[in-house]
Amino acid sequence: MITEHALLPVISGQEEQFEAAFSRARSIIASMPGFAGLTLSRCMERPNMYLLLVSWTRLEDHTEGFRGSPEYQEWRALLHPFYDPFPLVEHFETVSFVGQPL
């Protein structure tokens, strides 16, 4: 299992519109092969910063499958106008786990 980690800096004042757009966009990513789940969290100290964690079966499911798909263009159109600057996206493999999944 791979975890995609993205800090999403949303333009201040556009948080409500971003969350509405994300509600529409999440069905796009959820329909992709290899998608295993996601969480979107809002920062309490900086309300325009969001943390997106997406679980993928394989790294390529995200980097090649999703990003190379026509559906990704729709995802981009819905969400990318809200970011300033563009998010840093990184991928992680679990090496240790205790507790309940997030």
Coordinates of C-alpha atoms in Angstrom, one line a residue:
M1 CA 0.0 0.0 0.0
I2 CA 1.2 3.5 -0.9
T3 CA 0.2 6.7 0.7
E4 CA 0.1 9.9 -1.3
H5 CA 0.7 12.9 0.9
A6 CA -0.2 16.4 -0.4
L7 CA -0.3 19.6 1.5
L8 CA -2.8 21.8 -0.3
P9 CA -2.4 25.6 0.2
V10 CA -5.8 27.0 -0.8
I11 CA -6.1 30.7 -1.6
S12 CA -7.4 32.5 1.5
G13 CA -11.1 33.2 1.4
Q14 CA -11.7 30.3 -1.1
E15 CA -11.9 27.5 1.4
E16 CA -15.6 27.0 1.2
Q17 CA -15.5 26.9 -2.6
F18 CA -12.6 24.5 -2.5
E19 CA -14.4 22.1 -0.2
A20 CA -17.5 22.2 -2.5
A21 CA -15.3 21.5 -5.5
F22 CA -13.5 18.7 -3.7
S23 CA -16.9 17.1 -2.9
R24 CA -17.4 16.8 -6.6
A25 CA -13.9 15.8 -7.4
R26 CA -13.6 12.9 -4.9
S27 CA -15.8 10.6 -7.0
I28 CA -13.4 11.0 -9.9
I29 CA -10.4 9.8 -7.9
A30 CA -12.4 7.1 -6.1
S31 CA -13.3 5.6 -9.5
M32 CA -9.7 5.0 -10.5
P33 CA -8.1 1.5 -10.5
G34 CA -5.8 1.0 -7.5
F35 CA -7.5 3.7 -5.4
A36 CA -8.0 2.4 -1.8
G37 CA -9.3 5.5 0.1
L38 CA -8.6 9.1 1.1
T39 CA -8.9 11.6 3.8
L40 CA -9.0 15.4 3.4
S41 CA -8.2 17.3 6.6
R42 CA -8.2 21.1 7.3
C43 CA -5.4 22.6 9.4
M44 CA -6.6 24.1 12.6
E45 CA -3.8 26.7 12.8
R46 CA -3.9 27.7 9.2
P47 CA -7.5 27.2 7.9
N48 CA -6.5 27.6 4.3
M49 CA -4.1 24.6 4.5
Y50 CA -5.4 21.1 3.8
L51 CA -3.8 17.7 4.1
L52 CA -4.8 15.1 1.5
L53 CA -3.8 11.5 2.1
V54 CA -4.7 9.0 -0.6
S55 CA -4.1 5.3 -0.4
W56 CA -3.1 3.5 -3.6
T57 CA -2.4 -0.2 -4.2
R58 CA 0.8 0.7 -6.2
L59 CA 2.7 3.9 -6.9
E60 CA 2.0 3.5 -10.6
D61 CA -1.8 3.6 -9.9
H62 CA -1.3 7.2 -9.0
T63 CA 1.6 8.4 -11.1
E64 CA 0.7 6.7 -14.4
G65 CA -2.9 5.5 -14.1
F66 CA -4.6 8.5 -12.5
R67 CA -2.3 11.3 -13.7
G68 CA -2.3 9.8 -17.2
S69 CA -6.1 9.5 -17.4
P70 CA -8.7 11.8 -19.0
E71 CA -10.4 11.9 -15.5
Y72 CA -7.3 13.6 -14.1
Q73 CA -7.9 16.6 -16.5
E74 CA -11.4 17.0 -14.9
W75 CA -9.8 16.7 -11.4
R76 CA -7.3 19.4 -12.4
A77 CA -10.0 21.7 -13.7
L78 CA -12.0 21.4 -10.5
L79 CA -9.2 21.8 -7.9
H80 CA -6.0 23.3 -9.3
P81 CA -7.3 26.9 -9.6
F82 CA -7.5 27.0 -5.8
Y83 CA -3.8 26.3 -5.0
D84 CA -1.2 29.0 -4.4
P85 CA 1.5 27.8 -4.5
F86 CA 1.1 24.5 -6.2
P87 CA 1.1 21.6 -3.7
L88 CA 4.0 19.3 -3.0
V89 CA 3.0 15.7 -3.5
E90 CA 5.0 12.8 -2.1
H91 CA 4.5 9.1 -1.8
F92 CA 5.2 6.9 1.3
E93 CA 5.3 3.2 2.1
T94 CA 4.3 2.1 5.5
V95 CA 7.1 0.7 7.6
S96 CA 5.3 0.5 10.9
F97 CA 1.6 0.8 12.0
V98 CA -0.2 0.7 15.3
G99 CA -3.8 1.7 15.9
Q100 CA -6.7 2.3 13.6
P101 CA -6.2 3.4 10.0
L102 CA -6.8 7.2 9.3

